[in-house]
Structure formats: structure tokens, C-alpha cells
């Protein structure tokens, strides 16, 4: 190869690199121009959303079966540290970008969830916008990855690299640790509320049976910590929701089923009140507007109870009980996990996957009778 050709090849590669570099910076600049588009708002809700975005990555690792412990700590100065014991973010150089995967995760918009494949990833809505958004909105962020006996570290400021990835030590464990300081230029108030984070993390612990989540407030004068791990998962969630009520039956009813790569579980218990309290989730994302999983649940519950009523001679043939009546005093948690969740509706808070209606309906039809 002539010297001239070599020269032009280097130039081409450099130009390609520069082009992707520019795209990265434009992407992160877009986040700082319109933060609300990515995290909903720059009020307290957006500030807390940064933590959920980071923790979601650790939860994904737990859902994939590789992470058992997550710690969320508020430090002095309202920085936040998230620690997990998963496999650690990949650090190898990516063929596409020529950059370490770790760098890509924190600098390229929507780069999250591109590694490893499979698993239950969150999609749509305000969720799953990724670690690069948190990075862009942080005055500084640092990440350490424990992997293959080494500790890799990288640092950023407002999305820009301030320290390239380097090995800073050796380790005998695996996992990822991220610490970030929300940018006061981006948020009205950067003071974290422990209770808000604790409540959200408790919900994550209920939804992922056996996953241990610790929350720590290490700010001077307000030290506090909690550890949450529920072997009973959503059964314990229902007991918790009913704890100030009088239950009509001692045991929480639990049903679950698998179809292909999807999983559905339902826990329920009636109390002596009149209110209906159904809470549903898809891939750990709360779906307050319901959707297909809730529709399937309600249809099956009404059908099974009516069939039982007729069979047991409690109901006459044409004397049907309405769906609403079947849900009086009902506390239920519905949780589905699926590879490609579609969140619909104005606020993307409704599950659109119709196969989840069928799955939940089938699980309730097949299994609820056993309890009657
Ligand atoms: C992906 O597939 C290959 C092995 O590693 C998987 C992975 O990325 N795991 C992972 C990422 N575990 N934890 C994270 C993670 C943790 C935090 C706190 C923040 C971020 C952005 C990712």
C-alpha cells in the first residue's frame, strides 16, 4: 500500500470518528436544552427520576438473573451512589464505535440495553432513556466497574469525558458502581428526599422477589438506612397494602404462569372494605392506566367467580354478578414481564401488548378455581 493510500485511510477513519463524536455531543446537548423531554420535568420528580434511570440498569441485571443486591445511597452534598453486584457493564472496545462499551453507555443516547440481548427491558414512556441522559444532566458522574479481576473507572462532567476509562485497581468481585451529582444548572432544587427513594425502592423489592435493596441516607444529621428483601414478592406486596384493613381470608391468593418468554403473576386478597385496589406493572413499570394485563385479569375474575357461583348453587343461572361487584374490597397486584413491552396512551402508562390479556386471563382461569 502506498504511503498516500495509508494517509487517506487514516483520514477517513478519523473523519468517521469525528462524525460520531459530534453526534454524541449533539445528543447530550439536546438533553441539556430540553431536559423535560427526557426525564419529564426538572422539578423534584425529574431529580428523583435520575436515580430510577440508573437503578433500572441494575434491576435489568437482576431480571436477567445476575444481580442479587442493589444499594442506593444519598451522600453528603446530595450526590447519589448506586451499587450493584451484577456482571458489570462491558468494558471491551465496540466494533461499531471503536470505543469502550462503558463509554458508549454513558455518552450515546438510547445506548442502554443494547448489550447482552434478551431479558426484560423497559421500553417507551419516560422510562429507559438511559444512563447517558443522567450523565448529561450531572455536574459530574463517575463509574467503576468490577470485572475480570480489575476495577475500571471513568469520569464525566455534563456528559463530557473528563477521565478516559482506565484500570484503577484489582478486585475479587463483579458489579457496577455509579455516583453522580445532579447539575444545579438543570434542576430547580437538587435536594433528595429519602422517603421518595425508599418508597420507590421498596416497590422494586416487592416486584422482584428475593432481590435485596438497601437505601442509605448518609447526609450528616439525617443518617438512616433500610434493607428490603421480600421472598414472597407480590404476595407480600398485597399483605402490605392490606395491612390496615381486615382481610376476609388469611392467605393471599397467588397465581403465576409462563408463555414463551413472558411471565405473569397475580396476588390478591379481599378485605372487608368496598374499595377496589388493583395495581398493575409491566417490567416493573407501574401502569396506572391499566391496559391488556388488567383487562385480562378483570375478565377472568368475573367469569371464574360467576361460574363458581352457579356451580355452587349460590347464583341462579341468569343472576350474574357484575365485574365491579367482583372487585369490591379487592386488593390485587398484577405483574407481567415480557421482552417487548409497548406502553400506550397519552402518558404511556397503559400496557398495549394484547398477548398479555390472553396470558393473564389464562393464568386466572386455570388457577383461581383451585382456591374456591
Ligand atoms: C450486560 O450484558 C453483559 C454483561 O453486563 C450486562 C450489564 O450491562 N450489566 C449491568 C449494567 N449491571 N449493572 C449495570 C449498570 C449499573 C448501574 C448502577 C448503572 C448502569 C448504567 C449500568
JSON list of N, CA and C in Angstrom, two decimals, residues 21-93:
[
{"chain": "A", "resi": 21, "resn": "UNK", "atom": "N", "xyz": [-18.40, 11.42, 17.12]},
{"chain": "A", "resi": 21, "resn": "UNK", "atom": "CA", "xyz": [-18.14, 12.26, 18.29]},
{"chain": "A", "resi": 21, "resn": "UNK", "atom": "C", "xyz": [-19.09, 13.46, 18.30]},
{"chain": "A", "resi": 22, "resn": "UNK", "atom": "N", "xyz": [-19.24, 14.07, 17.13]},
{"chain": "A", "resi": 22, "resn": "UNK", "atom": "CA", "xyz": [-20.12, 15.24, 17.01]},
{"chain": "A", "resi": 22, "resn": "UNK", "atom": "C", "xyz": [-21.57, 14.84, 17.31]},
{"chain": "A", "resi": 23, "resn": "UNK", "atom": "N", "xyz": [-21.98, 13.66, 16.78]},
{"chain": "A", "resi": 23, "resn": "UNK", "atom": "CA", "xyz": [-23.34, 13.18, 17.06]},
{"chain": "A", "resi": 23, "resn": "UNK", "atom": "C", "xyz": [-23.57, 12.98, 18.55]},
{"chain": "A", "resi": 24, "resn": "UNK", "atom": "N", "xyz": [-22.55, 12.44, 19.22]},
{"chain": "A", "resi": 24, "resn": "UNK", "atom": "CA", "xyz": [-22.65, 12.20, 20.65]},
{"chain": "A", "resi": 24, "resn": "UNK", "atom": "C", "xyz": [-22.87, 13.52, 21.38]},
{"chain": "A", "resi": 25, "resn": "UNK", "atom": "N", "xyz": [-22.04, 14.52, 21.04]},
{"chain": "A", "resi": 25, "resn": "UNK", "atom": "CA", "xyz": [-22.13, 15.81, 21.73]},
{"chain": "A", "resi": 25, "resn": "UNK", "atom": "C", "xyz": [-23.45, 16.50, 21.42]},
{"chain": "A", "resi": 26, "resn": "UNK", "atom": "N", "xyz": [-23.91, 16.41, 20.16]},
{"chain": "A", "resi": 26, "resn": "UNK", "atom": "CA", "xyz": [-25.21, 17.00, 19.81]},
{"chain": "A", "resi": 26, "resn": "UNK", "atom": "C", "xyz": [-26.33, 16.33, 20.59]},
{"chain": "A", "resi": 27, "resn": "UNK", "atom": "N", "xyz": [-26.21, 15.01, 20.75]},
{"chain": "A", "resi": 27, "resn": "UNK", "atom": "CA", "xyz": [-27.23, 14.26, 21.50]},
{"chain": "A", "resi": 27, "resn": "UNK", "atom": "C", "xyz": [-27.31, 14.74, 22.94]},
{"chain": "A", "resi": 28, "resn": "UNK", "atom": "N", "xyz": [-26.15, 14.83, 23.60]},
{"chain": "A", "resi": 28, "resn": "UNK", "atom": "CA", "xyz": [-26.15, 15.23, 25.01]},
{"chain": "A", "resi": 28, "resn": "UNK", "atom": "C", "xyz": [-26.55, 16.70, 25.15]},
{"chain": "A", "resi": 29, "resn": "UNK", "atom": "N", "xyz": [-26.19, 17.51, 24.15]},
{"chain": "A", "resi": 29, "resn": "UNK", "atom": "CA", "xyz": [-26.59, 18.93, 24.16]},
{"chain": "A", "resi": 29, "resn": "UNK", "atom": "C", "xyz": [-28.11, 19.04, 24.08]},
{"chain": "A", "resi": 30, "resn": "UNK", "atom": "N", "xyz": [-28.72, 18.18, 23.26]},
{"chain": "A", "resi": 30, "resn": "UNK", "atom": "CA", "xyz": [-30.19, 18.17, 23.12]},
{"chain": "A", "resi": 30, "resn": "UNK", "atom": "C", "xyz": [-30.85, 17.88, 24.47]},
{"chain": "A", "resi": 31, "resn": "UNK", "atom": "N", "xyz": [-30.23, 16.97, 25.24]},
{"chain": "A", "resi": 31, "resn": "UNK", "atom": "CA", "xyz": [-30.78, 16.62, 26.55]},
{"chain": "A", "resi": 31, "resn": "UNK", "atom": "C", "xyz": [-30.72, 17.83, 27.49]},
{"chain": "A", "resi": 32, "resn": "UNK", "atom": "N", "xyz": [-29.61, 18.57, 27.43]},
{"chain": "A", "resi": 32, "resn": "UNK", "atom": "CA", "xyz": [-29.47, 19.73, 28.32]},
{"chain": "A", "resi": 32, "resn": "UNK", "atom": "C", "xyz": [-30.35, 20.90, 27.88]},
{"chain": "A", "resi": 33, "resn": "UNK", "atom": "N", "xyz": [-30.67, 20.95, 26.57]},
{"chain": "A", "resi": 33, "resn": "UNK", "atom": "CA", "xyz": [-31.56, 22.02, 26.08]},
{"chain": "A", "resi": 33, "resn": "UNK", "atom": "C", "xyz": [-33.00, 21.75, 26.48]},
{"chain": "A", "resi": 34, "resn": "UNK", "atom": "N", "xyz": [-33.40, 20.48, 26.41]},
{"chain": "A", "resi": 34, "resn": "UNK", "atom": "CA", "xyz": [-34.79, 20.13, 26.71]},
{"chain": "A", "resi": 34, "resn": "UNK", "atom": "C", "xyz": [-34.84, 18.95, 27.68]},
{"chain": "A", "resi": 35, "resn": "UNK", "atom": "N", "xyz": [-34.36, 19.15, 28.91]},
{"chain": "A", "resi": 35, "resn": "UNK", "atom": "CA", "xyz": [-34.32, 18.02, 29.87]},
{"chain": "A", "resi": 35, "resn": "UNK", "atom": "C", "xyz": [-35.69, 17.40, 30.11]},
{"chain": "A", "resi": 36, "resn": "UNK", "atom": "N", "xyz": [-36.72, 18.23, 30.10]},
{"chain": "A", "resi": 36, "resn": "UNK", "atom": "CA", "xyz": [-38.08, 17.74, 30.37]},
{"chain": "A", "resi": 36, "resn": "UNK", "atom": "C", "xyz": [-38.52, 16.67, 29.39]},
{"chain": "A", "resi": 37, "resn": "UNK", "atom": "N", "xyz": [-38.02, 16.77, 28.15]},
{"chain": "A", "resi": 37, "resn": "UNK", "atom": "CA", "xyz": [-38.36, 15.77, 27.12]},
{"chain": "A", "resi": 37, "resn": "UNK", "atom": "C", "xyz": [-37.85, 14.39, 27.50]},
{"chain": "A", "resi": 38, "resn": "UNK", "atom": "N", "xyz": [-36.80, 14.36, 28.31]},
{"chain": "A", "resi": 38, "resn": "UNK", "atom": "CA", "xyz": [-36.15, 13.08, 28.62]},
{"chain": "A", "resi": 38, "resn": "UNK", "atom": "C", "xyz": [-36.48, 12.55, 30.00]},
{"chain": "A", "resi": 39, "resn": "UNK", "atom": "N", "xyz": [-36.69, 13.46, 30.96]},
{"chain": "A", "resi": 39, "resn": "UNK", "atom": "CA", "xyz": [-36.96, 12.99, 32.33]},
{"chain": "A", "resi": 39, "resn": "UNK", "atom": "C", "xyz": [-38.27, 13.53, 32.88]},
{"chain": "A", "resi": 40, "resn": "UNK", "atom": "N", "xyz": [-39.11, 14.10, 32.01]},
{"chain": "A", "resi": 40, "resn": "UNK", "atom": "CA", "xyz": [-40.44, 14.54, 32.43]},
{"chain": "A", "resi": 40, "resn": "UNK", "atom": "C", "xyz": [-40.49, 15.97, 32.94]},
{"chain": "A", "resi": 41, "resn": "UNK", "atom": "N", "xyz": [-39.57, 16.30, 33.84]},
{"chain": "A", "resi": 41, "resn": "UNK", "atom": "CA", "xyz": [-39.54, 17.67, 34.38]},
{"chain": "A", "resi": 41, "resn": "UNK", "atom": "C", "xyz": [-38.19, 17.91, 35.05]},
{"chain": "A", "resi": 42, "resn": "UNK", "atom": "N", "xyz": [-37.93, 19.18, 35.38]},
{"chain": "A", "resi": 42, "resn": "UNK", "atom": "CA", "xyz": [-36.69, 19.49, 36.11]},
{"chain": "A", "resi": 42, "resn": "UNK", "atom": "C", "xyz": [-37.00, 19.85, 37.55]},
{"chain": "A", "resi": 43, "resn": "UNK", "atom": "N", "xyz": [-38.20, 19.45, 38.00]},
{"chain": "A", "resi": 43, "resn": "UNK", "atom": "CA", "xyz": [-38.57, 19.64, 39.40]},
{"chain": "A", "resi": 43, "resn": "UNK", "atom": "C", "xyz": [-38.08, 18.43, 40.19]},
{"chain": "A", "resi": 44, "resn": "UNK", "atom": "N", "xyz": [-38.60, 18.27, 41.40]},
{"chain": "A", "resi": 44, "resn": "UNK", "atom": "CA", "xyz": [-38.17, 17.15, 42.26]},
{"chain": "A", "resi": 44, "resn": "UNK", "atom": "C", "xyz": [-38.41, 15.80, 41.60]},
{"chain": "A", "resi": 45, "resn": "UNK", "atom": "N", "xyz": [-39.50, 15.71, 40.84]},
{"chain": "A", "resi": 45, "resn": "UNK", "atom": "CA", "xyz": [-39.80, 14.44, 40.19]},
{"chain": "A", "resi": 45, "resn": "UNK", "atom": "C", "xyz": [-38.69, 14.07, 39.19]},
{"chain": "A", "resi": 46, "resn": "UNK", "atom": "N", "xyz": [-38.22, 15.05, 38.42]},
{"chain": "A", "resi": 46, "resn": "UNK", "atom": "CA", "xyz": [-37.12, 14.80, 37.48]},
{"chain": "A", "resi": 46, "resn": "UNK", "atom": "C", "xyz": [-35.83, 14.45, 38.21]},
{"chain": "A", "resi": 47, "resn": "UNK", "atom": "N", "xyz": [-35.60, 15.14, 39.30]},
{"chain": "A", "resi": 47, "resn": "UNK", "atom": "CA", "xyz": [-34.39, 14.90, 40.09]},
{"chain": "A", "resi": 47, "resn": "UNK", "atom": "C", "xyz": [-34.34, 13.44, 40.58]},
{"chain": "A", "resi": 48, "resn": "UNK", "atom": "N", "xyz": [-35.48, 12.95, 41.06]},
{"chain": "A", "resi": 48, "resn": "UNK", "atom": "CA", "xyz": [-35.54, 11.57, 41.54]},
{"chain": "A", "resi": 48, "resn": "UNK", "atom": "C", "xyz": [-35.51, 10.58, 40.37]},
{"chain": "A", "resi": 49, "resn": "UNK", "atom": "N", "xyz": [-36.06, 11.03, 39.24]},
{"chain": "A", "resi": 49, "resn": "UNK", "atom": "CA", "xyz": [-36.05, 10.19, 38.05]},
{"chain": "A", "resi": 49, "resn": "UNK", "atom": "C", "xyz": [-34.63, 9.79, 37.64]},
{"chain": "A", "resi": 50, "resn": "UNK", "atom": "N", "xyz": [-33.66, 10.67, 37.88]},
{"chain": "A", "resi": 50, "resn": "UNK", "atom": "CA", "xyz": [-32.26, 10.35, 37.56]},
{"chain": "A", "resi": 50, "resn": "UNK", "atom": "C", "xyz": [-31.83, 9.06, 38.27]},
{"chain": "A", "resi": 51, "resn": "UNK", "atom": "N", "xyz": [-32.23, 8.95, 39.53]},
{"chain": "A", "resi": 51, "resn": "UNK", "atom": "CA", "xyz": [-31.86, 7.76, 40.30]},
{"chain": "A", "resi": 51, "resn": "UNK", "atom": "C", "xyz": [-32.53, 6.52, 39.71]},
{"chain": "A", "resi": 52, "resn": "UNK", "atom": "N", "xyz": [-33.83, 6.64, 39.36]},
{"chain": "A", "resi": 52, "resn": "UNK", "atom": "CA", "xyz": [-34.54, 5.48, 38.81]},
{"chain": "A", "resi": 52, "resn": "UNK", "atom": "C", "xyz": [-33.91, 5.03, 37.50]},
{"chain": "A", "resi": 53, "resn": "UNK", "atom": "N", "xyz": [-33.47, 5.99, 36.70]},
{"chain": "A", "resi": 53, "resn": "UNK", "atom": "CA", "xyz": [-32.83, 5.64, 35.42]},
{"chain": "A", "resi": 53, "resn": "UNK", "atom": "C", "xyz": [-31.59, 4.79, 35.64]},
{"chain": "A", "resi": 54, "resn": "UNK", "atom": "N", "xyz": [-30.81, 5.16, 36.64]},
{"chain": "A", "resi": 54, "resn": "UNK", "atom": "CA", "xyz": [-29.59, 4.40, 36.93]},
{"chain": "A", "resi": 54, "resn": "UNK", "atom": "C", "xyz": [-29.95, 3.04, 37.54]},
{"chain": "A", "resi": 55, "resn": "UNK", "atom": "N", "xyz": [-30.84, 3.06, 38.53]},
{"chain": "A", "resi": 55, "resn": "UNK", "atom": "CA", "xyz": [-31.22, 1.81, 39.20]},
{"chain": "A", "resi": 55, "resn": "UNK", "atom": "C", "xyz": [-31.86, 0.82, 38.21]},
{"chain": "A", "resi": 56, "resn": "UNK", "atom": "N", "xyz": [-32.62, 1.32, 37.25]},
{"chain": "A", "resi": 56, "resn": "UNK", "atom": "CA", "xyz": [-33.25, 0.44, 36.25]},
{"chain": "A", "resi": 56, "resn": "UNK", "atom": "C", "xyz": [-32.23, -0.49, 35.59]},
{"chain": "A", "resi": 57, "resn": "UNK", "atom": "N", "xyz": [-31.03, 0.01, 35.40]},
{"chain": "A", "resi": 57, "resn": "UNK", "atom": "CA", "xyz": [-29.98, -0.82, 34.79]},
{"chain": "A", "resi": 57, "resn": "UNK", "atom": "C", "xyz": [-29.61, -2.00, 35.68]},
{"chain": "A", "resi": 58, "resn": "UNK", "atom": "N", "xyz": [-29.53, -1.73, 36.98]},
{"chain": "A", "resi": 58, "resn": "UNK", "atom": "CA", "xyz": [-29.22, -2.80, 37.93]},
{"chain": "A", "resi": 58, "resn": "UNK", "atom": "C", "xyz": [-30.39, -3.78, 38.03]},
{"chain": "A", "resi": 59, "resn": "UNK", "atom": "N", "xyz": [-31.60, -3.25, 37.98]},
{"chain": "A", "resi": 59, "resn": "UNK", "atom": "CA", "xyz": [-32.79, -4.11, 38.04]},
{"chain": "A", "resi": 59, "resn": "UNK", "atom": "C", "xyz": [-32.82, -5.02, 36.80]},
{"chain": "A", "resi": 60, "resn": "UNK", "atom": "N", "xyz": [-32.50, -4.47, 35.64]},
{"chain": "A", "resi": 60, "resn": "UNK", "atom": "CA", "xyz": [-32.42, -5.28, 34.42]},
{"chain": "A", "resi": 60, "resn": "UNK", "atom": "C", "xyz": [-31.44, -6.43, 34.62]},
{"chain": "A", "resi": 61, "resn": "UNK", "atom": "N", "xyz": [-30.33, -6.13, 35.26]},
{"chain": "A", "resi": 61, "resn": "UNK", "atom": "CA", "xyz": [-29.32, -7.15, 35.52]},
{"chain": "A", "resi": 61, "resn": "UNK", "atom": "C", "xyz": [-29.86, -8.21, 36.48]},
{"chain": "A", "resi": 62, "resn": "UNK", "atom": "N", "xyz": [-30.68, -7.76, 37.45]},
{"chain": "A", "resi": 62, "resn": "UNK", "atom": "CA", "xyz": [-31.31, -8.70, 38.39]},
{"chain": "A", "resi": 62, "resn": "UNK", "atom": "C", "xyz": [-32.35, -9.56, 37.65]},
{"chain": "A", "resi": 63, "resn": "UNK", "atom": "N", "xyz": [-33.12, -8.94, 36.76]},
{"chain": "A", "resi": 63, "resn": "UNK", "atom": "CA", "xyz": [-34.12, -9.67, 35.98]},
{"chain": "A", "resi": 63, "resn": "UNK", "atom": "C", "xyz": [-33.46, -10.71, 35.10]},
{"chain": "A", "resi": 64, "resn": "UNK", "atom": "N", "xyz": [-32.25, -10.39, 34.64]},
{"chain": "A", "resi": 64, "resn": "UNK", "atom": "CA", "xyz": [-31.51, -11.33, 33.79]},
{"chain": "A", "resi": 64, "resn": "UNK", "atom": "C", "xyz": [-30.91, -12.46, 34.63]},
{"chain": "A", "resi": 65, "resn": "UNK", "atom": "N", "xyz": [-30.99, -12.31, 35.96]},
{"chain": "A", "resi": 65, "resn": "UNK", "atom": "CA", "xyz": [-30.53, -13.38, 36.85]},
{"chain": "A", "resi": 65, "resn": "UNK", "atom": "C", "xyz": [-29.10, -13.26, 37.34]},
{"chain": "A", "resi": 66, "resn": "UNK", "atom": "N", "xyz": [-28.50, -12.08, 37.19]},
{"chain": "A", "resi": 66, "resn": "UNK", "atom": "CA", "xyz": [-27.08, -11.94, 37.52]},
{"chain": "A", "resi": 66, "resn": "UNK", "atom": "C", "xyz": [-26.80, -10.96, 38.66]},
{"chain": "A", "resi": 67, "resn": "UNK", "atom": "N", "xyz": [-27.84, -10.41, 39.27]},
{"chain": "A", "resi": 67, "resn": "UNK", "atom": "CA", "xyz": [-27.61, -9.42, 40.33]},
{"chain": "A", "resi": 67, "resn": "UNK", "atom": "C", "xyz": [-28.57, -9.70, 41.47]},
{"chain": "A", "resi": 68, "resn": "UNK", "atom": "N", "xyz": [-28.04, -9.75, 42.70]},
{"chain": "A", "resi": 68, "resn": "UNK", "atom": "CA", "xyz": [-28.88, -10.07, 43.86]},
{"chain": "A", "resi": 68, "resn": "UNK", "atom": "C", "xyz": [-28.99, -8.91, 44.84]},
{"chain": "A", "resi": 69, "resn": "UNK", "atom": "N", "xyz": [-28.07, -7.95, 44.74]},
{"chain": "A", "resi": 69, "resn": "UNK", "atom": "CA", "xyz": [-28.01, -6.87, 45.74]},
{"chain": "A", "resi": 69, "resn": "UNK", "atom": "C", "xyz": [-27.83, -5.51, 45.07]},
{"chain": "A", "resi": 70, "resn": "UNK", "atom": "N", "xyz": [-28.65, -4.56, 45.49]},
{"chain": "A", "resi": 70, "resn": "UNK", "atom": "CA", "xyz": [-28.54, -3.19, 44.98]},
{"chain": "A", "resi": 70, "resn": "UNK", "atom": "C", "xyz": [-28.56, -2.23, 46.17]},
{"chain": "A", "resi": 71, "resn": "UNK", "atom": "N", "xyz": [-27.64, -1.27, 46.16]},
{"chain": "A", "resi": 71, "resn": "UNK", "atom": "CA", "xyz": [-27.63, -0.25, 47.21]},
{"chain": "A", "resi": 71, "resn": "UNK", "atom": "C", "xyz": [-27.80, 1.12, 46.58]},
{"chain": "A", "resi": 72, "resn": "UNK", "atom": "N", "xyz": [-28.66, 1.93, 47.17]},
{"chain": "A", "resi": 72, "resn": "UNK", "atom": "CA", "xyz": [-28.87, 3.30, 46.70]},
{"chain": "A", "resi": 72, "resn": "UNK", "atom": "C", "xyz": [-28.58, 4.22, 47.88]},
{"chain": "A", "resi": 73, "resn": "UNK", "atom": "N", "xyz": [-27.56, 5.05, 47.73]},
{"chain": "A", "resi": 73, "resn": "UNK", "atom": "CA", "xyz": [-27.15, 5.89, 48.86]},
{"chain": "A", "resi": 73, "resn": "UNK", "atom": "C", "xyz": [-27.15, 7.37, 48.48]},
{"chain": "A", "resi": 74, "resn": "UNK", "atom": "N", "xyz": [-27.75, 8.18, 49.35]},
{"chain": "A", "resi": 74, "resn": "UNK", "atom": "CA", "xyz": [-27.66, 9.63, 49.20]},
{"chain": "A", "resi": 74, "resn": "UNK", "atom": "C", "xyz": [-26.47, 10.07, 50.04]},
{"chain": "A", "resi": 75, "resn": "UNK", "atom": "N", "xyz": [-25.52, 10.73, 49.39]},
{"chain": "A", "resi": 75, "resn": "UNK", "atom": "CA", "xyz": [-24.31, 11.18, 50.08]},
{"chain": "A", "resi": 75, "resn": "UNK", "atom": "C", "xyz": [-24.43, 12.64, 50.51]},
{"chain": "A", "resi": 76, "resn": "UNK", "atom": "N", "xyz": [-23.49, 13.07, 51.35]},
{"chain": "A", "resi": 76, "resn": "UNK", "atom": "CA", "xyz": [-23.40, 14.47, 51.71]},
{"chain": "A", "resi": 76, "resn": "UNK", "atom": "C", "xyz": [-23.28, 15.29, 50.42]},
{"chain": "A", "resi": 77, "resn": "UNK", "atom": "N", "xyz": [-24.00, 16.39, 50.34]},
{"chain": "A", "resi": 77, "resn": "UNK", "atom": "CA", "xyz": [-23.97, 17.21, 49.12]},
{"chain": "A", "resi": 77, "resn": "UNK", "atom": "C", "xyz": [-24.98, 16.75, 48.08]},
{"chain": "A", "resi": 78, "resn": "UNK", "atom": "N", "xyz": [-25.85, 15.80, 48.47]},
{"chain": "A", "resi": 78, "resn": "UNK", "atom": "CA", "xyz": [-26.90, 15.28, 47.59]},
{"chain": "A", "resi": 78, "resn": "UNK", "atom": "C", "xyz": [-26.38, 14.69, 46.28]},
{"chain": "A", "resi": 79, "resn": "UNK", "atom": "N", "xyz": [-25.22, 14.05, 46.35]},
{"chain": "A", "resi": 79, "resn": "UNK", "atom": "CA", "xyz": [-24.84, 13.16, 45.26]},
{"chain": "A", "resi": 79, "resn": "UNK", "atom": "C", "xyz": [-25.46, 11.80, 45.58]},
{"chain": "A", "resi": 80, "resn": "UNK", "atom": "N", "xyz": [-25.61, 10.96, 44.57]},
{"chain": "A", "resi": 80, "resn": "UNK", "atom": "CA", "xyz": [-26.22, 9.65, 44.78]},
{"chain": "A", "resi": 80, "resn": "UNK", "atom": "C", "xyz": [-25.30, 8.56, 44.24]},
{"chain": "A", "resi": 81, "resn": "UNK", "atom": "N", "xyz": [-25.15, 7.49, 45.03]},
{"chain": "A", "resi": 81, "resn": "UNK", "atom": "CA", "xyz": [-24.36, 6.34, 44.59]},
{"chain": "A", "resi": 81, "resn": "UNK", "atom": "C", "xyz": [-25.27, 5.12, 44.45]},
{"chain": "A", "resi": 82, "resn": "UNK", "atom": "N", "xyz": [-25.17, 4.44, 43.32]},
{"chain": "A", "resi": 82, "resn": "UNK", "atom": "CA", "xyz": [-25.90, 3.18, 43.11]},
{"chain": "A", "resi": 82, "resn": "UNK", "atom": "C", "xyz": [-24.85, 2.09, 42.92]},
{"chain": "A", "resi": 83, "resn": "UNK", "atom": "N", "xyz": [-24.98, 1.03, 43.71]},
{"chain": "A", "resi": 83, "resn": "UNK", "atom": "CA", "xyz": [-24.02, -0.08, 43.66]},
{"chain": "A", "resi": 83, "resn": "UNK", "atom": "C", "xyz": [-24.78, -1.38, 43.37]},
{"chain": "A", "resi": 84, "resn": "UNK", "atom": "N", "xyz": [-24.32, -2.16, 42.42]},
{"chain": "A", "resi": 84, "resn": "UNK", "atom": "CA", "xyz": [-24.90, -3.50, 42.26]},
{"chain": "A", "resi": 84, "resn": "UNK", "atom": "C", "xyz": [-23.80, -4.56, 42.19]},
{"chain": "A", "resi": 85, "resn": "UNK", "atom": "N", "xyz": [-24.23, -5.82, 42.33]},
{"chain": "A", "resi": 85, "resn": "UNK", "atom": "CA", "xyz": [-23.26, -6.92, 42.24]},
{"chain": "A", "resi": 85, "resn": "UNK", "atom": "C", "xyz": [-23.53, -7.78, 41.00]},
{"chain": "A", "resi": 86, "resn": "UNK", "atom": "N", "xyz": [-23.89, -7.09, 39.91]},
{"chain": "A", "resi": 86, "resn": "UNK", "atom": "CA", "xyz": [-24.10, -7.79, 38.64]},
{"chain": "A", "resi": 86, "resn": "UNK", "atom": "C", "xyz": [-22.78, -8.11, 37.94]},
{"chain": "A", "resi": 87, "resn": "UNK", "atom": "N", "xyz": [-22.89, -8.37, 36.64]},
{"chain": "A", "resi": 87, "resn": "UNK", "atom": "CA", "xyz": [-21.69, -8.75, 35.87]},
{"chain": "A", "resi": 87, "resn": "UNK", "atom": "C", "xyz": [-20.78, -7.57, 35.58]},
{"chain": "A", "resi": 88, "resn": "UNK", "atom": "N", "xyz": [-21.31, -6.35, 35.75]},
{"chain": "A", "resi": 88, "resn": "UNK", "atom": "CA", "xyz": [-20.53, -5.16, 35.41]},
{"chain": "A", "resi": 88, "resn": "UNK", "atom": "C", "xyz": [-20.76, -4.78, 33.96]},
{"chain": "A", "resi": 89, "resn": "UNK", "atom": "N", "xyz": [-20.87, -3.49, 33.71]},
{"chain": "A", "resi": 89, "resn": "UNK", "atom": "CA", "xyz": [-21.05, -3.01, 32.34]},
{"chain": "A", "resi": 89, "resn": "UNK", "atom": "C", "xyz": [-19.85, -3.46, 31.50]},
{"chain": "A", "resi": 90, "resn": "UNK", "atom": "N", "xyz": [-20.09, -3.95, 30.28]},
{"chain": "A", "resi": 90, "resn": "UNK", "atom": "CA", "xyz": [-18.96, -4.38, 29.44]},
{"chain": "A", "resi": 90, "resn": "UNK", "atom": "C", "xyz": [-17.96, -3.24, 29.22]},
{"chain": "A", "resi": 91, "resn": "UNK", "atom": "N", "xyz": [-16.69, -3.59, 29.22]},
{"chain": "A", "resi": 91, "resn": "UNK", "atom": "CA", "xyz": [-15.64, -2.57, 29.06]},
{"chain": "A", "resi": 91, "resn": "UNK", "atom": "C", "xyz": [-14.86, -2.74, 27.76]},
{"chain": "A", "resi": 92, "resn": "UNK", "atom": "N", "xyz": [-15.16, -3.80, 27.03]},
{"chain": "A", "resi": 92, "resn": "UNK", "atom": "CA", "xyz": [-14.42, -4.06, 25.79]},
{"chain": "A", "resi": 92, "resn": "UNK", "atom": "C", "xyz": [-14.75, -3.02, 24.71]},
{"chain": "A", "resi": 93, "resn": "UNK", "atom": "N", "xyz": [-13.81, -2.85, 23.79]},
{"chain": "A", "resi": 93, "resn": "UNK", "atom": "CA", "xyz": [-14.00, -1.88, 22.70]},
{"chain": "A", "resi": 93, "resn": "UNK", "atom": "C", "xyz": [-15.01, -2.43, 21.71]}
]
